[in-house]
C-alpha positions as MATLAB code, in Angstrom:
seq = 'XXXXXXXXXXXXXXXXXXXXXXXXXXXXXXXXXXXXXXXXXXXXXXXXXXXXXXXXXXXXXXXXXXXXXXXXXXXXXXXXXXXXXXXXXXXXXXXXXXXXXXXXXXXXXXXXXXXXXXXXXXXXXXXXXXXXXXXXXXXXXXXXXXXXXXXXXXXXXXXXXXXXXXXXXXXXXXXXXXXXXXXXXXXXXXXXXXXXXXXXXXXXXXXXXXXXXXXXXXXXXXXXXXXXXXXXXXXXXXXXXXXXXXXXXXXXXXXXXXXXXXXXXXXXXXXXXXXXXXXXXXXXXXXXXXXXXXXXXXXXXXXXXXXXXXXXXXXXXXXXXXXXXXXX';
ca = [
     -17.656    8.803  -24.251;
     -18.456    7.260  -27.500;
     -15.261    8.726  -29.097;
     -15.199    6.382  -31.810;
     -18.828    6.632  -33.030;
     -17.707    7.807  -36.434;
     -15.343    4.790  -37.106;
     -17.853    2.449  -35.518;
     -21.061    3.624  -37.539;
     -18.835    3.628  -40.856;
     -17.792    0.033  -40.391;
     -21.354   -0.996  -39.484;
     -22.941    1.056  -42.374;
     -20.873   -0.978  -45.201;
     -23.374   -3.092  -47.117;
     -23.294   -6.676  -47.496;
     -21.706   -7.908  -50.730;
     -24.102   -8.488  -53.711;
     -25.600  -11.986  -53.215;
     -24.194  -12.369  -49.726;
     -27.781  -13.375  -48.723;
     -28.288  -15.873  -51.191;
     -24.543  -17.161  -51.242;
     -23.639  -16.978  -47.602;
     -26.192  -16.418  -44.918;
     -29.196  -18.226  -46.746;
     -26.921  -21.425  -46.923;
     -25.667  -21.253  -43.491;
     -29.272  -20.819  -42.238;
     -30.828  -23.620  -44.482;
     -28.059  -26.020  -43.665;
     -28.512  -25.502  -39.946;
     -24.844  -24.479  -39.313;
     -26.069  -21.114  -37.812;
     -29.621  -20.578  -36.336;
     -29.039  -17.074  -34.531;
     -30.643  -14.129  -36.822;
     -28.495  -11.752  -34.958;
     -25.502  -13.374  -36.061;
     -26.758  -14.124  -39.668;
     -27.542  -10.459  -39.937;
     -24.383   -8.982  -38.752;
     -21.976  -11.621  -40.100;
     -20.656   -9.329  -43.126;
     -20.004   -6.455  -40.699;
     -17.969   -9.045  -38.318;
     -15.799   -9.826  -41.421;
     -15.437   -6.225  -42.417;
     -14.112   -5.451  -38.732;
     -11.837   -8.364  -38.992;
     -10.533   -6.910  -42.226;
     -10.214   -3.394  -40.584;
      -7.890   -4.696  -38.143;
      -5.770   -6.645  -40.581;
      -5.405   -3.400  -42.604;
      -4.470   -1.489  -39.469;
      -1.904   -4.226  -38.970;
      -0.597   -4.126  -42.441;
      -0.256   -0.448  -42.702;
       1.756   -0.532  -39.226;
       4.148   -3.161  -40.143;
       4.764   -2.223  -43.586;
       4.243    1.814  -43.695;
       4.246    3.464  -40.164;
       6.637    1.370  -38.085;
       9.792    0.039  -40.176;
      11.696    3.217  -40.066;
      11.600    3.500  -36.361;
      11.833   -0.178  -35.790;
      15.269   -0.184  -38.104;
      16.744    2.651  -35.944;
      15.903    1.060  -32.618;
      17.619   -2.334  -33.898;
      20.637    0.030  -34.978;
      20.850    0.928  -31.519;
      20.481   -2.528  -30.201;
      23.064   -3.943  -32.555;
      25.645   -1.107  -31.266;
      24.706   -2.103  -27.667;
      25.216   -5.774  -28.759;
      28.528   -4.994  -30.531;
      29.789   -3.375  -27.016;
      28.801   -6.472  -25.313;
      30.257   -8.710  -27.875;
      26.837  -10.419  -28.316;
      26.351  -12.287  -31.566;
      22.737  -12.737  -33.401;
      21.959  -15.056  -35.995;
      19.683  -12.740  -37.522;
      20.373   -9.842  -39.955;
      19.411   -6.186  -38.923;
      16.583   -6.134  -41.549;
      15.250   -9.560  -40.450;
      15.177   -8.011  -36.799;
      13.675   -4.799  -37.882;
      10.782   -6.553  -39.728;
       9.943   -8.823  -36.913;
      10.003   -5.939  -34.482;
       7.679   -3.959  -36.766;
       5.159   -6.897  -36.801;
       5.295   -7.034  -33.269;
       4.724   -3.464  -32.760;
       1.798   -3.556  -35.389;
       0.154   -6.359  -33.448;
       0.430   -4.258  -30.187;
      -0.891   -1.301  -32.334;
      -4.138   -3.078  -33.257;
      -4.474   -4.361  -29.747;
      -4.243   -0.750  -28.349;
      -6.959    0.505  -30.743;
      -9.312   -2.534  -30.331;
      -9.100   -1.931  -26.526;
     -10.186    1.803  -27.049;
     -12.671    1.059  -29.097;
     -14.375   -1.742  -27.092;
     -13.997    0.166  -23.920;
     -15.505    3.349  -25.578;
     -18.457    1.145  -26.309;
     -18.729   -0.774  -23.035;
     -18.421    2.052  -20.747;
     -20.553    4.293  -22.743;
     -23.376    1.585  -22.502;
     -22.775    0.657  -18.732;
     -22.724    4.318  -17.676;
     -26.214    5.270  -19.528;
     -28.029    1.884  -20.561;
     -30.940    3.916  -20.884;
     -29.613    5.975  -23.981;
     -31.999    3.861  -26.296;
     -35.094    4.953  -24.145;
     -35.584    2.262  -21.675;
     -33.196    0.312  -19.760;
     -33.019   -3.026  -21.626;
     -31.677   -5.458  -18.785;
     -33.894   -4.726  -15.739;
     -33.776   -8.139  -14.398;
     -31.835  -11.600  -14.410;
     -34.039  -12.904  -17.342;
     -33.433  -10.019  -19.586;
     -29.640   -9.956  -18.682;
     -29.356  -13.732  -19.742;
     -31.710  -13.707  -22.578;
     -32.283  -10.177  -23.725;
     -30.643   -8.028  -26.347;
     -29.947   -4.535  -27.231;
     -28.381   -3.024  -30.397;
     -25.458   -1.447  -28.001;
     -24.690   -4.725  -26.759;
     -25.070   -6.401  -30.052;
     -22.587   -3.799  -31.507;
     -19.864   -4.535  -28.484;
     -20.480   -8.310  -29.237;
     -19.768   -7.598  -33.016;
     -16.661   -5.870  -32.660;
     -15.293   -8.307  -29.957;
     -15.729  -11.157  -32.438;
     -14.236   -9.276  -35.391;
     -11.173   -8.657  -33.243;
     -10.944  -11.932  -31.615;
     -11.211  -13.738  -35.020;
      -8.612  -11.393  -36.427;
      -6.295  -12.139  -33.206;
      -6.667  -15.939  -33.541;
      -5.578  -15.834  -37.350;
      -2.536  -13.361  -36.767;
      -1.464  -15.831  -33.721;
      -1.106  -18.722  -36.013;
       1.058  -16.715  -38.327;
       3.189  -14.764  -35.586;
       2.703  -16.397  -32.105;
       2.284  -19.747  -30.355;
      -0.652  -22.265  -29.721;
      -1.776  -20.860  -26.379;
      -2.435  -17.407  -27.957;
      -4.199  -19.050  -31.008;
      -6.491  -20.875  -28.421;
      -7.094  -17.551  -26.676;
      -8.489  -16.000  -29.685;
     -10.412  -18.868  -30.532;
     -11.880  -19.333  -27.168;
     -12.781  -15.620  -27.140;
     -14.660  -15.748  -30.137;
     -16.570  -18.697  -29.173;
     -17.551  -16.762  -26.006;
     -18.970  -13.685  -27.792;
     -20.623  -15.841  -30.511;
     -22.762  -17.090  -27.486;
     -23.061  -13.475  -26.484;
     -24.776  -12.513  -29.920;
     -27.227  -15.313  -29.929;
     -28.357  -13.545  -27.984;
     -27.529  -15.191  -24.688;
     -26.075  -13.018  -21.464;
     -25.489  -10.313  -24.099;
     -25.725   -7.833  -20.928;
     -22.392   -9.473  -19.674;
     -20.516   -8.373  -23.000;
     -19.741   -4.956  -22.169;
     -19.455   -6.040  -18.451;
     -16.423   -8.660  -18.988;
     -14.810   -6.299  -21.629;
     -13.865   -3.962  -18.816;
     -11.168   -6.384  -18.551;
      -9.544   -4.214  -21.150;
      -9.150   -1.459  -18.877;
      -5.561   -2.024  -18.263;
      -4.574   -3.182  -21.771;
      -3.585    0.501  -23.045;
      -1.238    0.894  -20.340;
       0.064   -2.887  -21.087;
       0.849   -1.683  -24.699;
       2.306    1.504  -23.458;
       4.719   -0.527  -21.315;
       5.546   -2.694  -24.167;
       6.367    0.137  -26.584;
       8.407    1.841  -23.782;
      10.419   -1.174  -23.149;
      10.967   -2.092  -26.741;
      11.807    1.435  -28.143;
      13.325    3.421  -25.553;
      16.941    3.405  -25.743;
      19.627    2.779  -23.010;
      20.649    5.896  -21.166;
      24.118    5.475  -22.394;
      23.401    6.102  -25.869;
      22.004    9.481  -25.275;
      23.487   12.409  -24.374;
      22.833   16.303  -23.585;
      19.124   17.115  -23.987;
      18.365   13.722  -25.496;
      19.483   12.218  -22.012;
      17.322   14.566  -19.885;
      14.362   13.717  -22.399;
      15.001    9.899  -22.052;
      15.056   10.314  -18.108;
      11.663   12.065  -18.279;
      10.156    9.402  -20.651;
      11.490    6.615  -18.336;
       9.928    8.370  -15.446;
       6.583    8.286  -17.201;
       6.926    4.826  -18.251;
       7.223    4.166  -14.583;
       3.824    5.973  -13.764;
       2.296    4.203  -16.636;
       3.593    0.818  -15.320;
       2.055    1.980  -11.762;
      -1.175    2.745  -13.427;
      -1.275   -0.495  -15.267;
      -1.027   -2.391  -12.100;
      -3.798   -0.501  -10.607;
      -6.223   -1.011  -13.518;
      -5.298   -4.623  -13.825;
      -6.351   -5.176  -10.361;
      -9.246   -2.974  -10.783;
     -10.596   -4.174  -14.132;
      -9.462   -7.934  -14.047;
      -9.472   -9.223  -10.429;
     -11.858   -6.723   -8.144;
     -14.565   -6.378  -11.197;
     -13.835   -9.719  -12.567;
     -14.381  -11.688   -9.572;
     -17.607   -9.714   -8.453;
     -18.901  -10.031  -12.038;
     -18.623  -13.781  -12.172;
     -20.583  -13.923   -9.000;
     -23.207  -11.808  -10.507;
     -23.255  -13.748  -13.422;
     -23.515  -17.043  -11.621;
     -26.213  -15.840   -9.514;
     -28.278  -14.842  -12.819;
     -27.797  -18.089  -14.133;
     -29.473  -19.537  -11.006;
     -32.136  -17.682  -11.018;
     -33.003  -18.129  -14.725;
     -31.956  -22.010  -14.564;
     -35.685  -23.352  -14.684;
     -36.437  -21.314  -17.909;
     -36.704  -23.203  -21.222;
     -34.205  -20.927  -22.920;
     -31.560  -21.608  -20.378;
     -28.627  -23.413  -22.301;
     -26.559  -25.750  -19.805;
     -23.662  -26.216  -22.303;
     -23.094  -22.518  -23.265;
     -23.437  -21.873  -19.577;
     -21.026  -24.185  -18.514;
     -18.559  -22.766  -21.203;
     -19.053  -19.091  -20.037;
     -18.513  -19.884  -16.188;
     -15.683  -22.395  -16.761;
     -14.007  -19.886  -18.979;
     -14.326  -16.849  -16.609;
     -13.368  -18.896  -13.645;
      -9.842  -20.189  -15.421;
      -9.411  -16.530  -16.651;
      -9.916  -14.728  -13.271;
      -7.423  -17.411  -11.442;
      -4.948  -16.576  -14.396;
      -5.512  -12.976  -13.711;
      -4.769  -13.501   -9.932;
      -1.601  -15.618  -10.883;
      -0.500  -13.097  -13.167;
      -1.122   -9.939  -10.880;
       0.802  -11.709   -7.965;
       4.049  -12.388  -10.426;
       3.752   -8.704  -11.451;
       3.371   -7.539   -8.208;
       6.421   -9.521   -6.857;
       8.561   -8.016  -10.011;
       7.413   -4.276   -9.046;
       8.398   -4.686   -5.375;
      11.775   -6.023   -6.338;
      12.293   -3.500   -8.781;
      11.360   -0.623   -6.206;
      13.756   -2.449   -3.638;
      16.629   -2.226   -6.290;
      16.817   -6.074   -6.327;
      17.316   -8.018   -9.892;
      13.849   -8.926  -10.904;
      13.377  -12.222  -12.450;
      11.597  -12.126  -15.931;
       8.107  -11.139  -15.679;
       5.172  -13.387  -16.788;
       3.859  -12.321  -20.187;
       0.218  -11.211  -20.152;
      -1.858  -11.393  -23.374;
      -2.932   -7.925  -24.751;
      -6.472   -8.790  -25.564;
];
């Protein structure tokens, strides 16, 4: 693994701006707003990562995707004219909106690959740094290692971006998702239960397939608008999309339900084992446990809904609109 090591190392190697310690981290520490040395020492990297994801978004929305989005909206307009459907937005407005949505999914896809790369590599070989850093409940809750710290840094950087971009392009629930997720990984970097940062980011296992599904649904044209070799290629792509959808369901169940429910149990047991320790933080513990339990219940509800849609589709029945699942 660690396919993204050059990118990760490059972002983490960017030095803090001149005067950063005096003007920013020093004042945050002296005012008592931030006590965590790990957060203060990596705050500039977190902001660079947020800026990196915003740069990817802008490049996608303004340079990489506009032409293909305009082409797809053109096909959509032809289909709507045939069906005599009227739309209140112009072609340019619809193409720009589609490019922005697609670029958000592009960033989500890239982020999931990066954090999965970091998380799986660590969980598969936690002894890479020379010794297993989390051998017991106490170290899993109160310990830290550079590998898990880096996972938290990238998660915080992305979720800050996610909250901000959702304010501009999405709805309040998605803004809250970004804010809550940022808070959770800020707790992790303190350090507090840092071991569980890569553990719970395994939830992202289904995210690449969710994004593939979104791109396939939005960009593959109707069969009626293709002919000859194009129709055969489109048929193959739609078959591949169905395979992707099946893999998405399997990875969603494996990562978010089977793994998720098991790990929340393990986390609660670790909390119980260290609850008498002076470093134990009841409020932070409550936030983490409550947040994970809510998310696990929502994941089970979403999976049931998606499974019902899949069964109806396979049976040839008209499926009800599928519940949207946040790509994060």
